[in-house]
Short mmCIF file of C-alpha atoms and ligand atoms in Angstrom, two decimals:
data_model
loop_
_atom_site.label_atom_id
_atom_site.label_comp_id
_atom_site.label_asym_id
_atom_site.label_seq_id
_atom_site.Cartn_x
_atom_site.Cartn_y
_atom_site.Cartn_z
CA UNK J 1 -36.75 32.82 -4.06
CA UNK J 2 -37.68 30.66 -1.26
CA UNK J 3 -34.40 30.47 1.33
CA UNK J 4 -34.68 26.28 1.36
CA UNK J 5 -35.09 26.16 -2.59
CA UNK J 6 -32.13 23.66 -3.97
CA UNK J 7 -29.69 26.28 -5.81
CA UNK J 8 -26.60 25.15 -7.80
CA UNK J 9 -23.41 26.65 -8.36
CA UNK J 10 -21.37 25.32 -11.04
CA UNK J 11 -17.72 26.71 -11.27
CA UNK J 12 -17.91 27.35 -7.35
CA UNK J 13 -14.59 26.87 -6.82
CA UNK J 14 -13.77 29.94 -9.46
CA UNK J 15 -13.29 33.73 -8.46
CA UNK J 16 -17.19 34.50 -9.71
CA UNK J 17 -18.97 31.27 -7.87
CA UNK J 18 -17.26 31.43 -4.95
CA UNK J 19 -18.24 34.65 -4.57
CA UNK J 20 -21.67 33.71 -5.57
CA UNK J 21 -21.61 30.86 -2.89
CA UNK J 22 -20.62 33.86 -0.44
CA UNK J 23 -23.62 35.54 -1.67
CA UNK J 24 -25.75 32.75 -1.14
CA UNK J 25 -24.67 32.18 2.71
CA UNK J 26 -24.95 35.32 4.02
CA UNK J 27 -28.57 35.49 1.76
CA UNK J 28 -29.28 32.07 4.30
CA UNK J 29 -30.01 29.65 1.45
CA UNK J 30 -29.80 26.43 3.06
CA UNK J 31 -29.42 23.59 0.23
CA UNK J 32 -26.87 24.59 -1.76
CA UNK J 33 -25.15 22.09 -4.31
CA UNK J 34 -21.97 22.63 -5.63
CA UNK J 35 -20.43 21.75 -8.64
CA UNK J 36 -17.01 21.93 -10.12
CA UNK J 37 -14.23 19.17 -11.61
CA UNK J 38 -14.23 17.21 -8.58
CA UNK J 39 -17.75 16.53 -8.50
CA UNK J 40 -18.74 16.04 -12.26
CA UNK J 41 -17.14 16.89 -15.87
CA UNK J 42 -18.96 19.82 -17.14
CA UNK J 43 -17.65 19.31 -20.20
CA UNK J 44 -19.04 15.86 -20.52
CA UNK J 45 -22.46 15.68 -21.31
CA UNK J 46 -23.96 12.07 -19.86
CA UNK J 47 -21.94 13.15 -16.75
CA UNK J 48 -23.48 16.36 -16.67
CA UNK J 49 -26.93 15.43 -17.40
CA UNK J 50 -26.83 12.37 -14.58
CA UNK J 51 -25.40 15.27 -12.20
CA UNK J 52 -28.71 16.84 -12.56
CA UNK J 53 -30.77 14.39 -12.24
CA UNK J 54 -29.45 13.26 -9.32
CA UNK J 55 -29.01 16.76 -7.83
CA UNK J 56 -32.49 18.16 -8.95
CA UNK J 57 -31.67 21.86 -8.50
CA UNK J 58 -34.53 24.49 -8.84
CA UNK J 59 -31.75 27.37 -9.54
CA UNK J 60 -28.89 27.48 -11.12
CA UNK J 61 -25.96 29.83 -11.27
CA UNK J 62 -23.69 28.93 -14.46
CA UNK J 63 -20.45 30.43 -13.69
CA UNK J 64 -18.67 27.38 -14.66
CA UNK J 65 -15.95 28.61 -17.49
CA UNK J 66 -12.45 28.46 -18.72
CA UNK J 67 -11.36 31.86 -18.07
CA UNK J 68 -7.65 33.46 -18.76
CA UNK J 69 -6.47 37.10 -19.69
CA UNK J 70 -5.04 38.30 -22.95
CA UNK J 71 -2.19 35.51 -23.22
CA UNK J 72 -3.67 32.81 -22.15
CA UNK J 73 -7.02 33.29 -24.80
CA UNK J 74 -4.10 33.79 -27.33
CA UNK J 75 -1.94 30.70 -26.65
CA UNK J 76 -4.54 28.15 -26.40
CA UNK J 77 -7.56 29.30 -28.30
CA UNK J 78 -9.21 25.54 -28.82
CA UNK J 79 -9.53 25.38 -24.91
CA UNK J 80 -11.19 28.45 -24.66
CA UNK J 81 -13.30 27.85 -27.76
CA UNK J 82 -14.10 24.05 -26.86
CA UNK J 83 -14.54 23.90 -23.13
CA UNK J 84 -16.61 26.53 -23.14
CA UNK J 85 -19.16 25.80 -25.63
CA UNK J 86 -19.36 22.11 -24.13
CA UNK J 87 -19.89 23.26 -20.45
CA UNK J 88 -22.78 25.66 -21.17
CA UNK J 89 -24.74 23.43 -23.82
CA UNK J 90 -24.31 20.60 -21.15
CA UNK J 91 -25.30 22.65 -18.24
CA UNK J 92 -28.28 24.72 -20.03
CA UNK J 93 -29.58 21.57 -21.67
CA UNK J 94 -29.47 19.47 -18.73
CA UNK J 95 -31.18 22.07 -16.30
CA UNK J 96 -34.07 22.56 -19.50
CA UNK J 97 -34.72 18.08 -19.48
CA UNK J 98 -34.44 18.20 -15.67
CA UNK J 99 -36.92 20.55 -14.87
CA UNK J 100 -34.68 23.65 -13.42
CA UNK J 101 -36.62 26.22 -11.99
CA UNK J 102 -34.18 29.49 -13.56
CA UNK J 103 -30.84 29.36 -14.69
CA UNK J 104 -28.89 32.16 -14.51
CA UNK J 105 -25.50 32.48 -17.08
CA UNK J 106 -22.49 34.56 -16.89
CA UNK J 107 -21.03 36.20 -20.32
CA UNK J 108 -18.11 38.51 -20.37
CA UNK J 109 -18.00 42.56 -21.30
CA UNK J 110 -15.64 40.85 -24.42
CA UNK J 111 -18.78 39.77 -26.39
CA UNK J 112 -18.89 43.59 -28.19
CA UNK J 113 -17.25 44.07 -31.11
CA UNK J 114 -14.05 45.92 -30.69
CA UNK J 115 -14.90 48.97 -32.18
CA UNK J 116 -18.76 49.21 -30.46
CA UNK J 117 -19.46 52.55 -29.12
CA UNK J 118 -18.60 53.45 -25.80
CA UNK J 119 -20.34 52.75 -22.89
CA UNK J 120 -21.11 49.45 -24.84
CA UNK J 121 -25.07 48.90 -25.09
CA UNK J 122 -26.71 45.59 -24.84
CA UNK J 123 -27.70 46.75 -28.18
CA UNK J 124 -24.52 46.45 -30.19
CA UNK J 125 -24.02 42.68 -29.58
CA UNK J 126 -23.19 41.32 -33.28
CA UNK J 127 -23.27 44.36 -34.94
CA UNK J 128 -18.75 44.61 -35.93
CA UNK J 129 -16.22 42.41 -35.48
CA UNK J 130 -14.62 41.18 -32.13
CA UNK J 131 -10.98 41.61 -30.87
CA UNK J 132 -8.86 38.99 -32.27
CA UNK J 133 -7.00 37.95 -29.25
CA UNK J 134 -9.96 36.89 -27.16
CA UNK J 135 -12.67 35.98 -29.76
CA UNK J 136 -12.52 32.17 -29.31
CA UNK J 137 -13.92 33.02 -25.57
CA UNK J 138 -16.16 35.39 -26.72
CA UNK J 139 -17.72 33.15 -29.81
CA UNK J 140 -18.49 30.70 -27.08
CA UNK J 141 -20.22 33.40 -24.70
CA UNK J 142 -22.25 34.62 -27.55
CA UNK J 143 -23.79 30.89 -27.96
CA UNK J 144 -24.26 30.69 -24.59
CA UNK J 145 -26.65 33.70 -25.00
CA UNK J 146 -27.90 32.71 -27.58
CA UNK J 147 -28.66 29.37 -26.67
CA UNK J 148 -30.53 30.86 -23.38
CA UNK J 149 -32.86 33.20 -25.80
CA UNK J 150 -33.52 30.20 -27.99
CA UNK J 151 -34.72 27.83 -24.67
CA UNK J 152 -36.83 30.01 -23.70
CA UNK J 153 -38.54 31.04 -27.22
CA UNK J 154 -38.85 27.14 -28.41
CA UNK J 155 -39.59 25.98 -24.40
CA UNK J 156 -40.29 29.02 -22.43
CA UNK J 157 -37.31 27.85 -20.21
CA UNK J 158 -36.17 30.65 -17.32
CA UNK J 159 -33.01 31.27 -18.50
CA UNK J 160 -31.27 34.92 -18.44
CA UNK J 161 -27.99 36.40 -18.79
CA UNK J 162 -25.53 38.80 -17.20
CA UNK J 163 -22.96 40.60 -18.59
CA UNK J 164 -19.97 41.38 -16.38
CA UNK J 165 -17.94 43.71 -16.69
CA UNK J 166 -13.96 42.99 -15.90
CA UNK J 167 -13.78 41.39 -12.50
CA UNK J 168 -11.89 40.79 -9.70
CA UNK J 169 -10.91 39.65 -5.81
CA UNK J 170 -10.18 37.32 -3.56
CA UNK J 171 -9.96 33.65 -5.23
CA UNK J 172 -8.80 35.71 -8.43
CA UNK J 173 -6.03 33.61 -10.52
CA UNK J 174 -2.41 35.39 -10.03
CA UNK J 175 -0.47 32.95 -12.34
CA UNK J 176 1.22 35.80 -14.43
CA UNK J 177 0.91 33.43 -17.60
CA UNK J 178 -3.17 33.22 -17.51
CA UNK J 179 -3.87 35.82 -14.89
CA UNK J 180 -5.85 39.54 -15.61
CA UNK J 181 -4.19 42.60 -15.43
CA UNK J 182 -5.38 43.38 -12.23
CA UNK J 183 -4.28 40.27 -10.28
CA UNK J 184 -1.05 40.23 -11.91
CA UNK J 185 -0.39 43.65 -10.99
CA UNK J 186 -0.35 42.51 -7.16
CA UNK J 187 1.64 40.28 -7.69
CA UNK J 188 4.25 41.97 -10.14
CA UNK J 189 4.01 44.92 -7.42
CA UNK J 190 4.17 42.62 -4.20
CA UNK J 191 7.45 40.65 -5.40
CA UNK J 192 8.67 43.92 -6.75
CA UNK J 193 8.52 45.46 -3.09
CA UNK J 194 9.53 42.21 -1.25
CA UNK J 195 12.75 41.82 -3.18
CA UNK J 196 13.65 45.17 -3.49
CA UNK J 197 13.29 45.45 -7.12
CA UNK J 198 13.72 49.05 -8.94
CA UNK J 199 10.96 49.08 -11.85
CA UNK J 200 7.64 46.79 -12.87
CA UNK J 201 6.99 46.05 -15.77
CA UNK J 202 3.32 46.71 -17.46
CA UNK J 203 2.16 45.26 -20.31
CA UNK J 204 0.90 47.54 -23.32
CA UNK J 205 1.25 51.18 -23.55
CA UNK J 206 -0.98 51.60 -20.44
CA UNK J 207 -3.48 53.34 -22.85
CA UNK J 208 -6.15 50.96 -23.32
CA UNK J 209 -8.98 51.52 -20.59
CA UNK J 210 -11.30 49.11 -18.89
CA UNK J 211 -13.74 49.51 -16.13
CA UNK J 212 -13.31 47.19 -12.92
CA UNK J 213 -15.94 45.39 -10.67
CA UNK J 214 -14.79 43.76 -7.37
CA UNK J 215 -16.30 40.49 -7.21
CA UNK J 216 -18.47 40.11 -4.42
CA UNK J 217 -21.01 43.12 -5.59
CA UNK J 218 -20.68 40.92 -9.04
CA UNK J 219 -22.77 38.09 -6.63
CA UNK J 220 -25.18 40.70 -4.99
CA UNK J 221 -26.39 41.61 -8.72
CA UNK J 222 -26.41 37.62 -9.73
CA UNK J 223 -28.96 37.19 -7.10
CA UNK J 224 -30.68 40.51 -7.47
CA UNK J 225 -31.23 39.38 -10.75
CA UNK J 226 -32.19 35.76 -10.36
CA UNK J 227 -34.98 37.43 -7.89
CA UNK J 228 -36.36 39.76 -9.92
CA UNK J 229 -34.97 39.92 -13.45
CA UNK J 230 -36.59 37.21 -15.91
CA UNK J 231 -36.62 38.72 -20.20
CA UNK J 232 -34.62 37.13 -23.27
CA UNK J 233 -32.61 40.99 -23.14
CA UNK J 234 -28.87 40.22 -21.30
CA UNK J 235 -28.27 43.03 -18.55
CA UNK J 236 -25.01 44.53 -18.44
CA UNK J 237 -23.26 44.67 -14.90
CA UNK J 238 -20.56 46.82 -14.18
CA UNK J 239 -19.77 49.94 -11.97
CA UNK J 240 -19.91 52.99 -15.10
CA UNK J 241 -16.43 54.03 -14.56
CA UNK J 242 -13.01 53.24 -16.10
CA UNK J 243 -9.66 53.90 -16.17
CA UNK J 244 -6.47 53.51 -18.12
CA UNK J 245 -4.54 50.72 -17.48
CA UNK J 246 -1.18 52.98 -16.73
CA UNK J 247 -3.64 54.86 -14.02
CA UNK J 248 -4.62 51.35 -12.36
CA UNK J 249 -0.70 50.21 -12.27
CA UNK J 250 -0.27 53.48 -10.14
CA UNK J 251 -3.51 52.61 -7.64
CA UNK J 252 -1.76 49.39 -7.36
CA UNK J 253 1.26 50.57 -6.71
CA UNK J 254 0.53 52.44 -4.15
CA UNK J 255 -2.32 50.19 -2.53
CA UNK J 256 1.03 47.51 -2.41
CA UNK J 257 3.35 50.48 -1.71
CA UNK J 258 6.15 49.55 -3.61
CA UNK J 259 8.40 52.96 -4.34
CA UNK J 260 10.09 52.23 -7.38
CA UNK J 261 9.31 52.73 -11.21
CA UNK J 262 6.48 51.44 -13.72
CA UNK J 263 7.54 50.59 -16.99
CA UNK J 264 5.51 50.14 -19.71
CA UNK J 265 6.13 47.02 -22.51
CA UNK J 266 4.66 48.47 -25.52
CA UNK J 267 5.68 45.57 -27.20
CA UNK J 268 3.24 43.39 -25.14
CA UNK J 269 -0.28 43.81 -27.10
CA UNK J 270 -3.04 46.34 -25.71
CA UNK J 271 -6.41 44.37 -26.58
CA UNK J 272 -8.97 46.21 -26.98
CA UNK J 273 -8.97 50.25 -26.70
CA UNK J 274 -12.07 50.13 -24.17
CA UNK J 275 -14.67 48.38 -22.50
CA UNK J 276 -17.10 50.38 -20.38
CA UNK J 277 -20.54 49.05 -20.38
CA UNK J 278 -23.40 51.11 -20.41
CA UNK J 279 -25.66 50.26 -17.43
CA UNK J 280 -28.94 51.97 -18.19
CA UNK J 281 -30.72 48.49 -17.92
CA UNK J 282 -29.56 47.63 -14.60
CA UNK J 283 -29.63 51.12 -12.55
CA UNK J 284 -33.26 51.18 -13.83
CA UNK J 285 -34.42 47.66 -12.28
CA UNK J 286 -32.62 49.73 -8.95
CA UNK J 287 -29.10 47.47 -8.52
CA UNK J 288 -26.07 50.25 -7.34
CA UNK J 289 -22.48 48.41 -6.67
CA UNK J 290 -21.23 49.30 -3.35
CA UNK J 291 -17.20 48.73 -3.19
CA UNK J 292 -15.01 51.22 -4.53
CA UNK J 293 -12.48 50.72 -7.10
CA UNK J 294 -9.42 51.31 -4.07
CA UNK J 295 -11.11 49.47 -1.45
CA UNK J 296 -11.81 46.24 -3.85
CA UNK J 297 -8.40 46.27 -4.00
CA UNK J 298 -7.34 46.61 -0.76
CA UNK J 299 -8.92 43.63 0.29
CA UNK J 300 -7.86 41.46 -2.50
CA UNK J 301 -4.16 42.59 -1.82
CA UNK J 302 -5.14 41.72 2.18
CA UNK J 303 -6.49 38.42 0.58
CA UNK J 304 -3.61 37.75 -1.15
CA UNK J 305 -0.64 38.18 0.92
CA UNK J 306 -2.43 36.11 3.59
CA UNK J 307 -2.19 33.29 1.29
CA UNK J 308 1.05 34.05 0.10
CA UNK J 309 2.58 34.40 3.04
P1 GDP M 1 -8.40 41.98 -21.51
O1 GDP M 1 -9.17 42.94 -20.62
O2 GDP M 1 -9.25 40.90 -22.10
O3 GDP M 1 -7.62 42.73 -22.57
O4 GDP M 1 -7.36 41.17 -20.63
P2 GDP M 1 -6.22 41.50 -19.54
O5 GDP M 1 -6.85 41.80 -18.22
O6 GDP M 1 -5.28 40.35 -19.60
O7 GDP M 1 -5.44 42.76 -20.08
C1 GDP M 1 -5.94 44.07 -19.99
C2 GDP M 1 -4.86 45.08 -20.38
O8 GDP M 1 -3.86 45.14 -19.35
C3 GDP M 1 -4.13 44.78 -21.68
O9 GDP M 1 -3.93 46.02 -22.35
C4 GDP M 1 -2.80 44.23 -21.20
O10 GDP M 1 -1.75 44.39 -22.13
C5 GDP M 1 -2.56 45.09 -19.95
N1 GDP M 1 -1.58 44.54 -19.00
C6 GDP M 1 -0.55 45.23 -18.45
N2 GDP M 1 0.20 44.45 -17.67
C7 GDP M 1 -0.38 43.23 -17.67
C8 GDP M 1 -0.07 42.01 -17.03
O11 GDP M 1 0.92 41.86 -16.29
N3 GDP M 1 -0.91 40.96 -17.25
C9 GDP M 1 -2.03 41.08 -18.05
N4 GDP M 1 -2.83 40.03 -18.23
N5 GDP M 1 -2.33 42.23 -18.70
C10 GDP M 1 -1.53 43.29 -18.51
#
């Protein structure tokens, strides 16, 4: 990719773009063009469609999304379901009429079926059913996929697709009503040690495992892939290891070192049993993540209480 190409970022202000906009930088792209609520309504599709033909990007990074953990997908499932089909069908159709270069789009490891076998292939997309509580998000992120391999079968638009695996760091959301486990264990352990609380509680029965990828090597695969990555298959991106969620509330806790006791809420619900994606795909086009599991969170928790305060 050419360093003064025009690339856009849509959703930059969100814990995936902005890290992609990080990316970007330090990669010395010079023409970037940003775009989030305040600059157009994704979810409007004459406004998004103007937006790109005044911007005339030649890449584009669709990270745009409405995102939540476990409770929020439950309590509002129409947002999830509606805002997310809208932005992607506006953005993908409006960077196929306006002549975009490649678009890249983001899915989420919650696309497999609940019950897929573990590490989850690229293969077993659509072959069982989904867990319930998030399956209005991950409907949506299936069309988006789907609506990428259909561009570029009917127009032989440059569209691909990643598949994260559960993310997080600095810019993460740490509302404990819509925030990830892993943010709102921070926080839940940081306000636990500042007011000299005796127990946190976790959610679940700290069974359930999932598999953690700190944000920023997230970006250096989005652009590893935008450079050298373009076939209708998705590509899985994740770091092959997991843990269980009781084992992550004790990293946290001691990354935060807070001394007192976890306590599980079993009558909180688990989600699904596991999500580790298998990453055949990408090791073989040569992409390794670099930060480990620890140090990820050592610098969101650094991140965090320096906004804090
Ligand atoms: P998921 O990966 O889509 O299931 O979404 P989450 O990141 O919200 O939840 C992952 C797991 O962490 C679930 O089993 C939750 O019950 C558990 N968990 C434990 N404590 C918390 C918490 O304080 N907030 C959230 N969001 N999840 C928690």
């Amino acid at each position: 990719m050419d360093r003064q190409a025009r690339v856009c970022v849509a959703g930059y202000k969100g814990l995936v773009g902005a890290a992609i906009l990080r990316r970007l930088t330090s990669a010395g792209f010079t023409d970037i063009v940003k775009a989030d609520r305040g600059e157009v309504d994704l979810t409007d599709q004459a406004a998004t469609r103007r937006y790109f033909e005044h911007e005339k990007p030649a890449y584009v990074f669709l990270a745009a999304a409405r995102v939540g953990g476990i409770l929020a997908n439950s309590t509002y499932p129409a947002d999830f379901i509606r805002d997310n089909l809208l932005i992607q069908t506006n953005v993908i159709d409006a960077a196929h009429k306006t002549g975009v270069t490649k678009l890249l789009f983001l899915g989420s490891s919650c696309i497999y079926p609940k019950l897929a076998p573990q590490p989850l292939k690229e293969e077993s997309l659509l072959t069982g059913a989904l867990e319930e509580t998030n399956e209005w998000y991950a409907i949506a992120k299936i069309a988006g996929i789907k609506m990428v391999q259909a561009y570029r079968r009917q127009y032989g638009f440059k569209g691909i697709s990643l598949m994260p695996t559960n993310l997080f760091g600095p810019g993460d959301n740490f509302d404990l009503k819509t925030a990830h486990v892993l943010p709102a264990l921070i926080r839940k352990f940081h306000e636990a040690k500042r007011d000299k609380s005796r127990e946190v509680v976790v959610w679940g029965t700290g069974k359930p495992r999932r598999e953690f990828m700190y944000v920023d090597d997230l970006a250096d695969a989005a652009l590893f892939l935008m450079e050298r990555y373009d076939d209708e298959q998705f590509v899985n991106v994740g770091v092959g290891r997991d843990l269980t969620i009781a084992e992550l509330a004790e990293l946290v806790r001691e990354v935060v070192g807070f001394d007192g006791a976890i306590q599980l809420d079993p009558s909180k619900p688990d989600g699904t049993p596991q999500k580790l994606l298998d990453l055949t795909r990408i090791s073989a086009l040569g992409f390794t993540p670099k930060t480990a599991l620890r140090e990820g969170i050592e610098r969101t928790y650094r991140w965090y209480v320096e906004r804090s305060g």
